[in-house]
PDB file of C-alpha atoms in Angstrom:
ATOM      1  CA  MET P   1      -0.030   0.030  -0.035  1.00 49.00           C
ATOM      2  CA  THR P   2       1.291   3.530  -0.888  1.00 47.00           C
ATOM      3  CA  ARG P   3      -0.050   6.609   0.932  1.00 49.00           C
ATOM      4  CA  ASN P   4       0.602  10.126   0.081  1.00 50.00           C
ATOM      5  CA  THR P   5       0.947  12.274   3.258  1.00 45.00           C
ATOM      6  CA  THR P   6       1.544  15.925   3.444  1.00 42.00           C
ATOM      7  CA  LEU P   7       3.744  17.206   6.304  1.00 42.00           C
ATOM      8  CA  ILE P   8       4.480  20.892   6.598  1.00 44.00           C
ATOM      9  CA  GLY P   9       3.736  21.549   2.886  1.00 46.00           C
ATOM     10  CA  ILE P  10       5.809  18.433   1.721  1.00 43.00           C
ATOM     11  CA  THR P  11       4.028  15.669   0.202  1.00 42.00           C
ATOM     12  CA  VAL P  12       5.776  12.214   1.076  1.00 41.00           C
ATOM     13  CA  ALA P  13       4.858   8.748  -0.428  1.00 43.00           C
ATOM     14  CA  LEU P  14       4.797   6.140   2.227  1.00 42.00           C
ATOM     15  CA  SER P  15       4.920   2.491   1.133  1.00 42.00           C
ATOM     16  CA  LEU P  16       3.900   0.144   3.869  1.00 41.00           C
ATOM     17  CA  SER P  17       4.480  -3.540   3.866  1.00 41.00           C
ATOM     18  CA  ALA P  18       1.601  -5.981   4.707  1.00 42.00           C
ATOM     19  CA  THR P  19       2.950  -6.421   8.247  1.00 40.00           C
ATOM     20  CA  ALA P  20       2.843  -2.486   8.835  1.00 39.00           C
ATOM     21  CA  GLN P  21      -0.622  -2.362   7.206  1.00 40.00           C
ATOM     22  CA  ALA P  22      -1.847  -4.846   9.678  1.00 39.00           C
ATOM     23  CA  ALA P  23      -0.289  -2.918  12.616  1.00 37.00           C
ATOM     24  CA  LEU P  24      -2.234   0.149  11.546  1.00 37.00           C
ATOM     25  CA  ALA P  25      -5.486  -1.632  11.392  1.00 40.00           C
ATOM     26  CA  PHE P  26      -7.775  -0.680  14.223  1.00 39.00           C
ATOM     27  CA  PRO P  27     -11.275  -2.374  15.112  1.00 41.00           C
ATOM     28  CA  LYS P  28     -14.340  -0.544  13.764  1.00 42.00           C
ATOM     29  CA  ASP P  29     -16.479   1.475  16.270  1.00 45.00           C
ATOM     30  CA  GLY P  30     -20.389   1.388  16.183  1.00 44.00           C
ATOM     31  CA  PHE P  31     -20.401   3.766  13.196  1.00 44.00           C
ATOM     32  CA  GLY P  32     -18.099   1.579  10.828  1.00 47.00           C
ATOM     33  CA  ASN P  33     -15.235   3.817  11.389  1.00 47.00           C
ATOM     34  CA  HIS P  34     -11.663   2.603  12.582  1.00 44.00           C
ATOM     35  CA  SER P  35     -10.866   3.694  16.100  1.00 43.00           C
ATOM     36  CA  ALA P  36      -8.240   3.093  18.708  1.00 43.00           C
ATOM     37  CA  ASN P  37      -7.952   3.928  22.397  1.00 41.00           C
ATOM     38  CA  LYS P  38      -5.606   6.870  22.022  1.00 41.00           C
ATOM     39  CA  THR P  39      -5.365  10.362  23.582  1.00 43.00           C
ATOM     40  CA  VAL P  40      -7.835  12.953  21.932  1.00 47.00           C
ATOM     41  CA  SER P  41      -6.156  14.606  18.976  1.00 46.00           C
ATOM     42  CA  GLN P  42      -7.657  17.179  16.705  1.00 52.00           C
ATOM     43  CA  LYS P  43      -5.804  15.417  13.846  1.00 63.00           C
ATOM     44  CA  GLN P  44      -7.645  12.075  14.448  1.00 66.00           C
ATOM     45  CA  PRO P  45     -10.438  11.543  11.884  1.00 69.00           C
ATOM     46  CA  ALA P  46     -13.929  12.375  13.270  1.00 80.00           C
ATOM     47  CA  LEU P  47     -16.338   9.490  14.058  1.00 88.00           C
ATOM     48  CA  SER P  48     -19.607  10.262  12.433  1.00 90.00           C
ATOM     49  CA  GLY P  49     -23.052   9.395  13.694  1.00 92.00           C
ATOM     50  CA  THR P  50     -26.524  10.612  14.285  1.00 97.00           C
ATOM     51  CA  VAL P  51     -27.430  12.438  17.530  1.00 97.00           C
ATOM     52  CA  ALA P  52     -29.216   9.332  18.912  1.00 97.00           C
ATOM     53  CA  GLU P  53     -26.104   7.082  17.994  1.00 97.00           C
ATOM     54  CA  LEU P  54     -23.897   9.638  19.898  1.00 97.00           C
ATOM     55  CA  TYR P  55     -26.103   9.332  22.918  1.00 97.00           C
ATOM     56  CA  LYS P  56     -26.195   5.599  22.597  1.00 96.00           C
ATOM     57  CA  ASN P  57     -22.460   5.210  22.315  1.00 96.00           C
ATOM     58  CA  LYS P  58     -21.414   8.045  24.713  1.00 96.00           C
ATOM     59  CA  ASN P  59     -19.340   5.831  26.926  1.00 96.00           C
ATOM     60  CA  THR P  60     -17.088   4.593  24.128  1.00 95.00           C
ATOM     61  CA  LEU P  61     -17.186   8.092  22.386  1.00 96.00           C
ATOM     62  CA  ASN P  62     -16.272   9.962  25.371  1.00 97.00           C
ATOM     63  CA  LYS P  63     -13.355  12.404  24.640  1.00 96.00           C
ATOM     64  CA  LYS P  64     -13.171  11.323  21.065  1.00 96.00           C
ATOM     65  CA  LYS P  65     -13.553  13.510  17.960  1.00 96.00           C
ATOM     66  CA  VAL P  66     -16.828  13.121  16.314  1.00 96.00           C
ATOM     67  CA  ALA P  67     -19.072  14.543  13.670  1.00 96.00           C
ATOM     68  CA  VAL P  68     -22.739  15.171  13.543  1.00 97.00           C
ATOM     69  CA  ARG P  69     -24.999  16.711  10.869  1.00 97.00           C
ATOM     70  CA  GLY P  70     -28.115  18.480  12.095  1.00 97.00           C
ATOM     71  CA  LYS P  71     -30.424  21.549  11.901  1.00 98.00           C
ATOM     72  CA  VAL P  72     -29.470  24.479  14.227  1.00 98.00           C
ATOM     73  CA  VAL P  73     -32.475  24.832  16.528  1.00 98.00           C
ATOM     74  CA  LYS P  74     -31.275  27.314  18.967  1.00 98.00           C
ATOM     75  CA  VAL P  75     -28.157  29.600  19.393  1.00 98.00           C
ATOM     76  CA  ALA P  76     -26.966  31.288  22.640  1.00 96.00           C
ATOM     77  CA  THR P  77     -24.110  33.701  22.104  1.00 96.00           C
ATOM     78  CA  GLY P  78     -21.141  34.849  24.084  1.00 93.00           C
ATOM     79  CA  ILE P  79     -21.805  32.467  27.132  1.00 90.00           C
ATOM     80  CA  MET P  80     -18.406  31.687  28.747  1.00 90.00           C
ATOM     81  CA  GLY P  81     -16.702  33.046  25.640  1.00 93.00           C
ATOM     82  CA  LYS P  82     -18.356  30.610  23.357  1.00 95.00           C
ATOM     83  CA  ASN P  83     -21.480  30.119  21.207  1.00 97.00           C
ATOM     84  CA  TRP P  84     -23.742  27.353  22.283  1.00 96.00           C
ATOM     85  CA  VAL P  85     -25.565  25.684  19.421  1.00 98.00           C
ATOM     86  CA  HIS P  86     -28.370  23.124  19.763  1.00 98.00           C
ATOM     87  CA  LEU P  87     -28.549  20.534  16.936  1.00 98.00           C
ATOM     88  CA  ARG P  88     -31.181  17.967  15.924  1.00 98.00           C
ATOM     89  CA  ASP P  89     -31.284  15.588  13.204  1.00 97.00           C
ATOM     90  CA  GLY P  90     -34.585  13.933  13.548  1.00 97.00           C
ATOM     91  CA  SER P  91     -33.160  10.964  15.629  1.00 97.00           C
ATOM     92  CA  GLY P  92     -33.447  10.291  19.356  1.00 96.00           C
ATOM     93  CA  SER P  93     -36.252  10.678  21.538  1.00 97.00           C
ATOM     94  CA  ALA P  94     -37.625  14.031  22.997  1.00 96.00           C
ATOM     95  CA  LYS P  95     -39.013  12.115  26.034  1.00 97.00           C
ATOM     96  CA  LYS P  96     -35.676  10.447  26.827  1.00 96.00           C
ATOM     97  CA  ARG P  97     -34.011  13.844  25.888  1.00 95.00           C
ATOM     98  CA  THR P  98     -31.675  12.159  23.266  1.00 96.00           C
ATOM     99  CA  ASN P  99     -32.864  14.213  20.263  1.00 97.00           C
ATOM    100  CA  ASP P 100     -30.967  17.450  20.916  1.00 97.00           C
ATOM    101  CA  LEU P 101     -27.152  17.965  21.094  1.00 98.00           C
ATOM    102  CA  THR P 102     -25.446  20.907  22.348  1.00 97.00           C
ATOM    103  CA  VAL P 103     -22.237  22.172  20.768  1.00 98.00           C
ATOM    104  CA  THR P 104     -19.828  24.951  21.796  1.00 97.00           C
ATOM    105  CA  THR P 105     -18.086  26.727  18.916  1.00 97.00           C
ATOM    106  CA  ARG P 106     -16.721  30.103  17.968  1.00 97.00           C
ATOM    107  CA  ALA P 107     -18.767  29.947  14.614  1.00 97.00           C
ATOM    108  CA  LEU P 108     -22.143  31.713  14.689  1.00 97.00           C
ATOM    109  CA  PRO P 109     -24.632  29.780  12.581  1.00 97.00           C
ATOM    110  CA  ASN P 110     -28.203  30.778  11.732  1.00 97.00           C
ATOM    111  CA  GLU P 111     -30.992  29.077  13.460  1.00 97.00           C
ATOM    112  CA  GLY P 112     -32.630  26.883  10.764  1.00 97.00           C
ATOM    113  CA  SER P 113     -29.479  26.192   8.835  1.00 97.00           C
ATOM    114  CA  THR P 114     -28.076  22.718   8.541  1.00 97.00           C
ATOM    115  CA  VAL P 115     -24.441  22.117   9.634  1.00 97.00           C
ATOM    116  CA  THR P 116     -21.963  19.488  10.428  1.00 97.00           C
ATOM    117  CA  ALA P 117     -20.214  19.993  13.819  1.00 97.00           C
ATOM    118  CA  VAL P 118     -16.812  18.355  14.299  1.00 97.00           C
ATOM    119  CA  GLY P 119     -15.364  18.350  17.791  1.00 97.00           C
ATOM    120  CA  ILE P 120     -14.667  16.412  20.955  1.00 97.00           C
ATOM    121  CA  LEU P 121     -17.546  14.620  22.510  1.00 97.00           C
ATOM    122  CA  HIS P 122     -17.874  14.853  26.396  1.00 98.00           C
ATOM    123  CA  LYS P 123     -20.451  13.052  28.653  1.00 97.00           C
ATOM    124  CA  ASP P 124     -21.609  14.269  31.910  1.00 97.00           C
ATOM    125  CA  ARG P 125     -20.155  17.677  31.685  1.00 96.00           C
ATOM    126  CA  ASP P 126     -20.941  20.099  34.532  1.00 95.00           C
ATOM    127  CA  PHE P 127     -19.784  23.741  33.985  1.00 89.00           C
ATOM    128  CA  GLY P 128     -21.524  24.893  37.160  1.00 89.00           C
ATOM    129  CA  ALA P 129     -24.212  27.666  37.371  1.00 86.00           C
ATOM    130  CA  GLY P 130     -26.860  25.302  35.852  1.00 85.00           C
ATOM    131  CA  TYR P 131     -24.804  24.310  32.834  1.00 83.00           C
ATOM    132  CA  LYS P 132     -24.841  20.509  33.045  1.00 92.00           C
ATOM    133  CA  TYR P 133     -24.948  18.256  30.059  1.00 96.00           C
ATOM    134  CA  GLU P 134     -25.378  14.608  29.594  1.00 97.00           C
ATOM    135  CA  LEU P 135     -23.522  15.034  26.224  1.00 97.00           C
ATOM    136  CA  ILE P 136     -21.821  17.881  24.590  1.00 98.00           C
ATOM    137  CA  ILE P 137     -19.386  18.642  21.741  1.00 98.00           C
ATOM    138  CA  GLU P 138     -16.861  21.121  22.630  1.00 97.00           C
ATOM    139  CA  ASP P 139     -14.917  23.569  20.677  1.00 96.00           C
ATOM    140  CA  ALA P 140     -16.510  22.327  17.464  1.00 97.00           C
ATOM    141  CA  GLU P 141     -15.760  23.474  13.903  1.00 97.00           C
ATOM    142  CA  LEU P 142     -18.992  24.011  11.910  1.00 97.00           C
ATOM    143  CA  GLN P 143     -19.090  23.113   8.261  1.00 94.00           C
ATOM    144  CA  PRO P 144     -22.188  24.036   5.981  1.00 92.00           C
TER     145      PRO P 144
END
């Protein structure tokens, strides 16, 4: 297998033996993505899923980079130096409170727009002053 990788503006072609390829293979997570128990890194590929899937897999996805696409249903600006965005994608249960996901970001999306949020998922986050979340994506980048 040959892989082209760009490092500091220089493209390098990497040829990996079958043994090296096997060493790089990680088991798949609940979304069909390859994953490994590693320290959180912004350079890791995001694990994609629905809002309901993120709630369902919150224990294994805690502190991992994730991506979720949804409609912006609420935006609260400038709280603790961040914008707080609520996303819904039609999955989950309103009764069980698994249909809405809060995302913190520096971006300022319009309510009603559809975005993909990519950031670090955290479960059971308590910021104090009533800001307690079963699940939240922090410091997300929003993509149209």
